[in-house]
CSV table of C-alpha atoms in Angstrom, one decimal:
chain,number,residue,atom,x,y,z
A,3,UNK,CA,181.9,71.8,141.8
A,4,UNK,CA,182.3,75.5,141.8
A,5,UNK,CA,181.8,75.9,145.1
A,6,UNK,CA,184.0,73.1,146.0
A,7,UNK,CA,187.3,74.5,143.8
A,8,UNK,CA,186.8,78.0,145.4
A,9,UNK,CA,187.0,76.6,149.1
A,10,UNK,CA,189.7,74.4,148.5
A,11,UNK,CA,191.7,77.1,146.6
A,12,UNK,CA,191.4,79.2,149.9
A,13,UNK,CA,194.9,79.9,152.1
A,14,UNK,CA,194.9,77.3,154.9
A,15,UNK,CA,196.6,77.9,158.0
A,16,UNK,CA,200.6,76.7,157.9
A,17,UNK,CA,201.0,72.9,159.1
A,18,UNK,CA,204.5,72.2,161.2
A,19,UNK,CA,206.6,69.7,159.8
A,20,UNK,CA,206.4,66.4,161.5
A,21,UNK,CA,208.1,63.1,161.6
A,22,UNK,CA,205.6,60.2,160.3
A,23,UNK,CA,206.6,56.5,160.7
A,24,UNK,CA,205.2,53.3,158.4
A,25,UNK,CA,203.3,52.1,161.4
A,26,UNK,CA,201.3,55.4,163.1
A,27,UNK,CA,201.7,58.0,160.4
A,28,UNK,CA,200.3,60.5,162.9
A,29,UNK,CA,202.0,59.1,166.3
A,30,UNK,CA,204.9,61.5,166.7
A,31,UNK,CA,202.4,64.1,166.4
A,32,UNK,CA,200.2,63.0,169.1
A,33,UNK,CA,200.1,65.4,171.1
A,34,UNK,CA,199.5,67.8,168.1
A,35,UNK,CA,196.4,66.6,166.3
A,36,UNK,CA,193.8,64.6,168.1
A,37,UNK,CA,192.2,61.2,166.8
A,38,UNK,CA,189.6,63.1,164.8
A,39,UNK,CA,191.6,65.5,163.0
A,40,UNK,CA,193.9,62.7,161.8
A,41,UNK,CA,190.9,61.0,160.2
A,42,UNK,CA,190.0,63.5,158.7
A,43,UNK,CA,193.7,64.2,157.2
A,44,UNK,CA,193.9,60.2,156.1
A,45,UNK,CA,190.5,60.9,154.2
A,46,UNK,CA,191.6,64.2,152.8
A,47,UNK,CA,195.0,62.2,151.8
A,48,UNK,CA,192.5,59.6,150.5
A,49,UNK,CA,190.9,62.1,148.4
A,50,UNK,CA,193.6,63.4,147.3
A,51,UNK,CA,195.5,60.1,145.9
A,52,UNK,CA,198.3,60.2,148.4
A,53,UNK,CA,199.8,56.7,149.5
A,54,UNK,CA,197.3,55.4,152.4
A,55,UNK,CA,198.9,56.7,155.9
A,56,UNK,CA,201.9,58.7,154.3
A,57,UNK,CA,202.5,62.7,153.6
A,58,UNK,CA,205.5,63.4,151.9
A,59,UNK,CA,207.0,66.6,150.9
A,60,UNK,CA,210.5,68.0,150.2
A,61,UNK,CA,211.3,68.1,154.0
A,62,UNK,CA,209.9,65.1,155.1
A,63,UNK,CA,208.0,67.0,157.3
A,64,UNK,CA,203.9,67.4,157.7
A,65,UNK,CA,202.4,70.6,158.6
A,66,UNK,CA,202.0,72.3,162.0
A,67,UNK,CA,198.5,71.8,163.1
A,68,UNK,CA,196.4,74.9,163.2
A,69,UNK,CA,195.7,77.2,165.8
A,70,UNK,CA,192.4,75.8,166.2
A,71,UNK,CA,191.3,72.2,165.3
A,72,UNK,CA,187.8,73.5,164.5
A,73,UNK,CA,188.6,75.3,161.1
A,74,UNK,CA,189.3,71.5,159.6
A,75,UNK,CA,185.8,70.4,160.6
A,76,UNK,CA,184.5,73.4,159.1
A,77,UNK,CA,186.3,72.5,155.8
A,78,UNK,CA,184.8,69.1,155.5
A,79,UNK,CA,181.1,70.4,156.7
A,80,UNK,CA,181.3,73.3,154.1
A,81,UNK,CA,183.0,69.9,151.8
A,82,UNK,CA,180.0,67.6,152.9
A,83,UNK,CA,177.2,70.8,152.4
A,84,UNK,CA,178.5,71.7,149.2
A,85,UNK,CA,178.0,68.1,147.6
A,86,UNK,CA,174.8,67.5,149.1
A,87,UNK,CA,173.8,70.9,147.4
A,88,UNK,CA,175.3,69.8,144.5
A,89,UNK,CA,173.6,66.2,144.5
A,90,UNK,CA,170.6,68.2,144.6
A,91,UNK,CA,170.8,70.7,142.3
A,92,UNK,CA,171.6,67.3,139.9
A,93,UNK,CA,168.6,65.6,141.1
A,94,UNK,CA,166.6,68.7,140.1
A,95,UNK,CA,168.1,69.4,137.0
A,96,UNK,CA,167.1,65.4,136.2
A,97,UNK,CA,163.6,65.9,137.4
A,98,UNK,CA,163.9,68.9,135.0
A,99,UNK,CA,165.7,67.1,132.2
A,100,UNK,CA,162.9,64.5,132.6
A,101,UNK,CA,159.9,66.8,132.1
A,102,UNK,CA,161.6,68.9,129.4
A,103,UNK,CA,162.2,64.5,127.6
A,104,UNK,CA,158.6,63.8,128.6
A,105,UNK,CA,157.5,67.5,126.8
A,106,UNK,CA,159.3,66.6,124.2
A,107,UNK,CA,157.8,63.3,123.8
A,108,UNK,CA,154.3,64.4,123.9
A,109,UNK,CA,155.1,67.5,121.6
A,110,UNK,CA,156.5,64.9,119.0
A,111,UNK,CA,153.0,62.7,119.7
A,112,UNK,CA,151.1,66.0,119.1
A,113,UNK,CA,152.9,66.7,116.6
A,114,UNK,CA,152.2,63.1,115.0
A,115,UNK,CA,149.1,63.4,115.4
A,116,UNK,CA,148.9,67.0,113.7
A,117,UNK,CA,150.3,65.5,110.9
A,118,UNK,CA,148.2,62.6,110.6
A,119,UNK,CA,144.9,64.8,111.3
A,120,UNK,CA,146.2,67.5,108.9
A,121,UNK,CA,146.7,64.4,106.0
A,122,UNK,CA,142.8,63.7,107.2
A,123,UNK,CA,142.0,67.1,106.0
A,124,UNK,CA,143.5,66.9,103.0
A,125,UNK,CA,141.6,63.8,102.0
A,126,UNK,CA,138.5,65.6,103.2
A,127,UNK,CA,139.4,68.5,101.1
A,128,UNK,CA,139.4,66.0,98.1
A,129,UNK,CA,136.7,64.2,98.7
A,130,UNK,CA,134.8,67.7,99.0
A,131,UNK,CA,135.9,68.7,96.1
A,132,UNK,CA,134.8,65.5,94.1
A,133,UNK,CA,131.2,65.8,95.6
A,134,UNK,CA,131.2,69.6,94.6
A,135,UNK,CA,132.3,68.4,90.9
A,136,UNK,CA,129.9,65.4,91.1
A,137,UNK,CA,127.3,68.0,92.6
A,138,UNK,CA,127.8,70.2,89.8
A,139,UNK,CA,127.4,67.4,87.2
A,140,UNK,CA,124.1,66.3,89.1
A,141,UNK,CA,122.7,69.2,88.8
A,142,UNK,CA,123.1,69.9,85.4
A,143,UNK,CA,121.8,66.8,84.6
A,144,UNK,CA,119.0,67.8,86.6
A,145,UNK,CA,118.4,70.8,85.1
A,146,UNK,CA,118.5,69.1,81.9
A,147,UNK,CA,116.0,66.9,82.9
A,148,UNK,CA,113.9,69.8,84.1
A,149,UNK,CA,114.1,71.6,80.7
A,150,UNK,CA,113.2,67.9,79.1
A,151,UNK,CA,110.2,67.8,81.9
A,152,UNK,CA,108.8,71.0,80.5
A,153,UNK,CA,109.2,70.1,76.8
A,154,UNK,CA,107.3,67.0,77.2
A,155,UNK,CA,105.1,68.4,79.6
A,156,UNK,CA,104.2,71.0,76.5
A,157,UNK,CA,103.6,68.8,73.9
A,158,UNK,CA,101.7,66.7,76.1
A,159,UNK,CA,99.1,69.4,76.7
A,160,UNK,CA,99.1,70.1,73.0
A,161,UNK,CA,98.1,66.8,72.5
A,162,UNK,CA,95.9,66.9,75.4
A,163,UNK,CA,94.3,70.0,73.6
A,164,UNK,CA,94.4,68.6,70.2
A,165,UNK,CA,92.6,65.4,72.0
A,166,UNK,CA,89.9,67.4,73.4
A,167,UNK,CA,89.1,69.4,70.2
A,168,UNK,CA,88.7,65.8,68.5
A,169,UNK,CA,86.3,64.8,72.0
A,170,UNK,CA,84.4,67.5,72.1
A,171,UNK,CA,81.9,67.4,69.2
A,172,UNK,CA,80.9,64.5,70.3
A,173,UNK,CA,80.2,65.9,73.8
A,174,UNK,CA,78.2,68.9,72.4
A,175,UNK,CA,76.2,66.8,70.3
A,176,UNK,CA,75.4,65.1,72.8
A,177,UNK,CA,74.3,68.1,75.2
A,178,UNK,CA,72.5,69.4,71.9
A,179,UNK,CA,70.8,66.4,71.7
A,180,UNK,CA,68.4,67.1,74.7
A,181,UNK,CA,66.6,69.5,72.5
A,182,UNK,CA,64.2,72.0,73.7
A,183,UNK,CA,65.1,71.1,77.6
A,184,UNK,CA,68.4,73.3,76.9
A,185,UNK,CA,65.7,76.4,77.2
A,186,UNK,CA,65.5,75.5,81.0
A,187,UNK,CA,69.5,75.4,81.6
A,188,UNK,CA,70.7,78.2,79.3
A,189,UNK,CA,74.1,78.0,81.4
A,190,UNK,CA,74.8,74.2,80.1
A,191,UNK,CA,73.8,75.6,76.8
A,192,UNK,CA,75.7,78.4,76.7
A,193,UNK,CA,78.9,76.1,78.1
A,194,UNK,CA,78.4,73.9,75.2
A,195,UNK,CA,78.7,77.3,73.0
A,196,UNK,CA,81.2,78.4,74.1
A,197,UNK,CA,83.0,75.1,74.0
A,198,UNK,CA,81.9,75.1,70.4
A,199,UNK,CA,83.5,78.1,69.4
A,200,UNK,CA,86.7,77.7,71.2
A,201,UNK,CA,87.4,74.3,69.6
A,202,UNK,CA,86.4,76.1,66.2
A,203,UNK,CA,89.2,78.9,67.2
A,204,UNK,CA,92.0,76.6,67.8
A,205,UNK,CA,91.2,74.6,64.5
A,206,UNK,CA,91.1,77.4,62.4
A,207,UNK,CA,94.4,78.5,64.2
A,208,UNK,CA,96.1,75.3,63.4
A,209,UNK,CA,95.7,74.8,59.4
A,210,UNK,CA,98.2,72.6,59.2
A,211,UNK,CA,96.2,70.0,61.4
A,212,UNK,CA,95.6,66.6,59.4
A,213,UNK,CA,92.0,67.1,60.3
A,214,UNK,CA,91.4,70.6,60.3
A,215,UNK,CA,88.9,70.8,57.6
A,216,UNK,CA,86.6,67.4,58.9
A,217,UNK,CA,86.7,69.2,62.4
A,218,UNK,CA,85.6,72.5,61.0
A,219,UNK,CA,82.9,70.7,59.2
A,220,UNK,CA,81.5,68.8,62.2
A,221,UNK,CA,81.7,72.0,64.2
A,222,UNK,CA,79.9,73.9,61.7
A,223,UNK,CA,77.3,71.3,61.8
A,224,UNK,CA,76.8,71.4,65.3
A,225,UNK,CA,76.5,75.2,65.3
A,226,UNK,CA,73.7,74.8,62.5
A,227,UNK,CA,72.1,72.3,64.9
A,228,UNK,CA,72.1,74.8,67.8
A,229,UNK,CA,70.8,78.3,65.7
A,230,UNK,CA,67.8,75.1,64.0
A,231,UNK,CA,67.1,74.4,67.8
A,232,UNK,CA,66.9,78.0,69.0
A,233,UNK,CA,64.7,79.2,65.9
A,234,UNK,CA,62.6,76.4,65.7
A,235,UNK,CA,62.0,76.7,69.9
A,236,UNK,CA,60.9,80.1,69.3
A,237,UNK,CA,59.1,80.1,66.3
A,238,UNK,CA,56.6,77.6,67.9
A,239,UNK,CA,56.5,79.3,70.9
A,240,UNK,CA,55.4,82.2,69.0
A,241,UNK,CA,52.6,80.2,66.7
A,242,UNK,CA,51.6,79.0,69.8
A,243,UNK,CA,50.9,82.2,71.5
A,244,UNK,CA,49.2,83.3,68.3
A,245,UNK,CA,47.2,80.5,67.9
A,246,UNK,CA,46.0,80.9,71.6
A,247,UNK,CA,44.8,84.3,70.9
A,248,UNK,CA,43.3,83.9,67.9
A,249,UNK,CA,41.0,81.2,69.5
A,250,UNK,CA,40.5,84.1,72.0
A,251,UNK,CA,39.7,86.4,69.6
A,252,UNK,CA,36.9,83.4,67.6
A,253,UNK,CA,35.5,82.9,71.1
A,254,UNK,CA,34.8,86.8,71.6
A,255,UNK,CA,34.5,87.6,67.7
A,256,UNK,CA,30.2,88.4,69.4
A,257,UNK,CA,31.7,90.6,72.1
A,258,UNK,CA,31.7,94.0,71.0
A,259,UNK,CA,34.1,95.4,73.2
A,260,UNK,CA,37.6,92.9,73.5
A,261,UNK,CA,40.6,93.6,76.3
A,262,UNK,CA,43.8,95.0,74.4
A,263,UNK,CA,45.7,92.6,76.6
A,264,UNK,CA,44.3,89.5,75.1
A,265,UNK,CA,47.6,90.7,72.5
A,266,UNK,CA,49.8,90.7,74.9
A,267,UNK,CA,49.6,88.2,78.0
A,268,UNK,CA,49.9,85.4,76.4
A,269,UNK,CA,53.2,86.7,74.3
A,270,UNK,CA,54.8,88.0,77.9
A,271,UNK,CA,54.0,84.7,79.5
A,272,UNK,CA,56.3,82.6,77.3
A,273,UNK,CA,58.8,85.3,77.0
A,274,UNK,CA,60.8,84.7,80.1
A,275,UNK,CA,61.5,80.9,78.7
A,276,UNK,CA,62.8,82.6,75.6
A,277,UNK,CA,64.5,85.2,76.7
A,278,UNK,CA,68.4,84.0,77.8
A,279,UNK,CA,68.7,82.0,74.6
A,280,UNK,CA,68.2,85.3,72.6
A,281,UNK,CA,70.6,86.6,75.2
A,282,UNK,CA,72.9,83.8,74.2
A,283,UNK,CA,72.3,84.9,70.4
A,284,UNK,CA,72.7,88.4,71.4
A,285,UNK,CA,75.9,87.9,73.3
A,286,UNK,CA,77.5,85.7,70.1
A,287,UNK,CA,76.8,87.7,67.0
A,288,UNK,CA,79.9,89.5,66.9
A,289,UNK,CA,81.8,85.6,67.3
A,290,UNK,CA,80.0,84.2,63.9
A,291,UNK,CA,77.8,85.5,61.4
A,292,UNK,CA,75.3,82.8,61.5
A,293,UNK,CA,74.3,83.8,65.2
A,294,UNK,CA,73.1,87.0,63.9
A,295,UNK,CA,71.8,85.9,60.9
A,296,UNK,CA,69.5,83.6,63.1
A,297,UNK,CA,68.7,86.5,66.2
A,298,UNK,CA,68.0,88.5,62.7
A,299,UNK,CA,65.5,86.4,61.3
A,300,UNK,CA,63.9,85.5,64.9
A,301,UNK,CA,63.4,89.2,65.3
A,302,UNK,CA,62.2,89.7,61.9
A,303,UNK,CA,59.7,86.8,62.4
A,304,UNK,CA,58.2,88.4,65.8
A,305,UNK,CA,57.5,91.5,63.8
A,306,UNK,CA,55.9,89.8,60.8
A,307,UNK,CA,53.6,87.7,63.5
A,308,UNK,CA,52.9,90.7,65.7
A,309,UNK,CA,51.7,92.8,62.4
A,310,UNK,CA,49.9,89.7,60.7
A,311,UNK,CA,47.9,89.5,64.0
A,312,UNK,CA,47.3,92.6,65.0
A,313,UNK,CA,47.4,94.6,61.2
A,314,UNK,CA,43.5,94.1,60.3
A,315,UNK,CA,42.3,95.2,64.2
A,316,UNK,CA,43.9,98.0,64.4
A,317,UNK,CA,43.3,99.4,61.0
A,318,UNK,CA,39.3,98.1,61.8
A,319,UNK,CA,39.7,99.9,65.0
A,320,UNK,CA,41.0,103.2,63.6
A,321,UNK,CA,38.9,103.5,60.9
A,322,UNK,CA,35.6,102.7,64.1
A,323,UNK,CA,37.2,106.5,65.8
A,324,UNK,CA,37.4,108.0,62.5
A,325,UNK,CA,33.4,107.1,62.1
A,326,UNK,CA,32.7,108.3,65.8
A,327,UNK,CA,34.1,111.3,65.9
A,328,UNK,CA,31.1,113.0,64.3
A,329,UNK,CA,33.0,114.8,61.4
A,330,UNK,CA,35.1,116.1,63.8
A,331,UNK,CA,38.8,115.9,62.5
A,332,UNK,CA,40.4,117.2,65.3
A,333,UNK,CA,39.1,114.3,67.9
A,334,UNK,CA,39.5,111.8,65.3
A,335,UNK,CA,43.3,112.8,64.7
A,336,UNK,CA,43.7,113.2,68.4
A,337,UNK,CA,42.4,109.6,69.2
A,338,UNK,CA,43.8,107.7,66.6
A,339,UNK,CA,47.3,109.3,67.6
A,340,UNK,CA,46.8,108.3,71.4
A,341,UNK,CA,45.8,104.6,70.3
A,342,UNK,CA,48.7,104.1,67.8
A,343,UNK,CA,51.5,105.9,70.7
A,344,UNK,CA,49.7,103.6,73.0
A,345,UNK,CA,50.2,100.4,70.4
A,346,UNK,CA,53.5,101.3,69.9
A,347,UNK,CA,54.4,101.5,73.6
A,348,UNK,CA,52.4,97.6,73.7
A,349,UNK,CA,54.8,96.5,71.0
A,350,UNK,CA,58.4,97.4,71.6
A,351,UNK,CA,57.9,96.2,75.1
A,352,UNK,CA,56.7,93.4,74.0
A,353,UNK,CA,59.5,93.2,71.7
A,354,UNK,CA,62.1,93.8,74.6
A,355,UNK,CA,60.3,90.9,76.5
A,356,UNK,CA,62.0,88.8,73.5
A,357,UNK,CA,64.7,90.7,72.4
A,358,UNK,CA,67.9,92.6,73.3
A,359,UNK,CA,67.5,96.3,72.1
A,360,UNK,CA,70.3,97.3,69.7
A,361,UNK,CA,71.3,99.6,67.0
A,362,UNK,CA,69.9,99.3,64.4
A,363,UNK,CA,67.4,96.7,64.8
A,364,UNK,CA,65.4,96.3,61.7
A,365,UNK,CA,62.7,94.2,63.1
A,366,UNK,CA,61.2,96.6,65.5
A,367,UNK,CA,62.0,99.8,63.1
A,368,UNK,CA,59.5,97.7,60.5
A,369,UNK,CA,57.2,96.9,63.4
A,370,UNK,CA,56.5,100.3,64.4
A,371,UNK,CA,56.6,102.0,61.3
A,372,UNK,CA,53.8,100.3,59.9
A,373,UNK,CA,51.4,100.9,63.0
């Protein structure tokens, strides 16, 4: 080492020359080295490569010994020191060597492993991208099938609709069919209306339906069937109450004094069992003519009864306060005015107790003016 070469190359004290024989190398000297400085020369000659036991130089001669034997034990201490710290420097530097072979070795298994995680991702990466791609297609095909959904769905409620148009005249004939007992329920009659005319509405909307025309026909029917069972309802009704007080009237024809209201209870009674199908009439006249073509004629027909039964009686009557108002013009005019306001007033609320007011109303203008 080093450390070694730089001791070695050091001055060493000047060795006397000294006779050495074959047999004791050392023994003329005896008295010059002692035992343990002449080992130590034979293993420095040892070291060195010199023939065992023999020094030679140009003289023959060996080197005076030093002044002091001490610095020779020194040499090989400093000799022994120096490759003891040089043994251990070596067995660090393998300890090191080691570490840095056993980083290296798990750097290169890390670095194995890197590889074969990072080829992991890359296979990841493709399948990811294949899902997204078969994602993609998925979904289109689902929205296609979404879009197909909502087509079908569509024509199915067509059909649905078209269905129910064909089912429902039967239905409504067959609410029609309870007759006069609709009266009592005028919302299931007024349901079956207006189921009526919304079937009629989409037929007429869709002309180019096979059977458009045979629908219209059966629904115009049906209408017919309800306006016949709303005037006919009415209209005997209305004879009824008129028969009723007529037989009134024959029972107290030997009274001389009779109740005005004998007119009119009887009409007001039945009125509230009439009154929501006119409604009904009154509400659809704008929808189709025939509705108010019938409420017309109902109207007209109250009047014509109302002035058939009361016309003669009230002309007898005024013509009685003409006679008893003693020649007086004045009181005759007067009373006969105050019993035709008062008839009036009797009749349009009687009227109302049937009827929906509304402009113009014919009926009730032609039933007042001729009272």
């Amino acid at each position: 080492c080093s450390s070694c070469e730089s001791f070695v190359e050091q001055p060493y004290p000047p060795m006397l020359p000294v006779s050495l024989t074959a047999d004791d190398p050392f023994a003329g000297n005896a008295s010059l080295l002692s035992a343990r400085q002449t080992a130590l020369l034979q293993d420095l000659s040892g070291a060195l490569g010199l023939p065992e036991g023999v020094v030679e130089d140009e003289t023959a001669t060996v080197a005076a010994p030093v002044q002091s034997g001490s610095e020779y034990e020194a040499f090989f201490q400093h000799l022994q020191a120096q490759s003891q710290k040089c043994g251990a420097e070596q067995s660090r530097w393998h300890r090191g060597l080691l570490w840095l072979r056993n980083l290296h070795g798990s750097c290169v298994q890390a670095s194995d492993e890197l590889a074969e995680l990072l080829v992991g991702l890359k296979s990841i990466e493709v399948q990811h991208q294949d899902i997204e791609r078969k994602s993609a297609g998925l979904r289109r095909r689902c929205e296609e099938g979404m879009r197909e959904r909502d087509q079908k769905t569509t024509f199915a409620d067509e059909i649905s609709q078209r269905l129910e148009v064909l089912g429902s005249s039967t239905q409504i004939a067959q609410v029609l069919d309870r007759g006069e007992a609709l009266l009592a329920a005028p919302s299931e009659l007024s349901g079956a209306l207006d189921r009526l005319e919304a079937a009629a509405a989409y037929t007429e909307s869709r002309y180019d339906f096979s059977d458009a025309k045979s629908c219209m026909s059966t629904f115009e029917h049906l209408r017919n069937r309800a306006c016949i069972l709303l005037r006919s309802a009415l209209q005997r009704g209305l004879e009824g109450a008129e028969s009723q007080v007529q037989e009134l009237l024959w029972q107290l024809q030997e009274e001389s004094f009779v109740d005005t209201q004998i007119f009119y209870t009887t009409f007001h009674v039945i009125a509230p069992s009439f009154r929501p199908a006119m409604a009904l009439l009154h509400r659809r006249a704008h929808v189709h003519k025939q509705y108010a073509a019938v409420l017309e004629e109902l109207e007209d027909f109250l009047a014509s009864l109302r002035i058939r039964l009361l016309g003669d009686i009230i002309e007898a009557h005024l013509r009685a306060l003409l006679q008893q108002g003693g020649g007086r013009l004045s009181d005759a005019v007067r009373q006969t005015g105050n019993y035709l306001l008062d008839s009036c007033s009797r009749e349009q609320r009687c009227f109302e107790a049937f009827f929906e007011l509304r402009q113009p109303q014919q009926a009730l203008e032609k039933l007042l003016s001729h009272f």
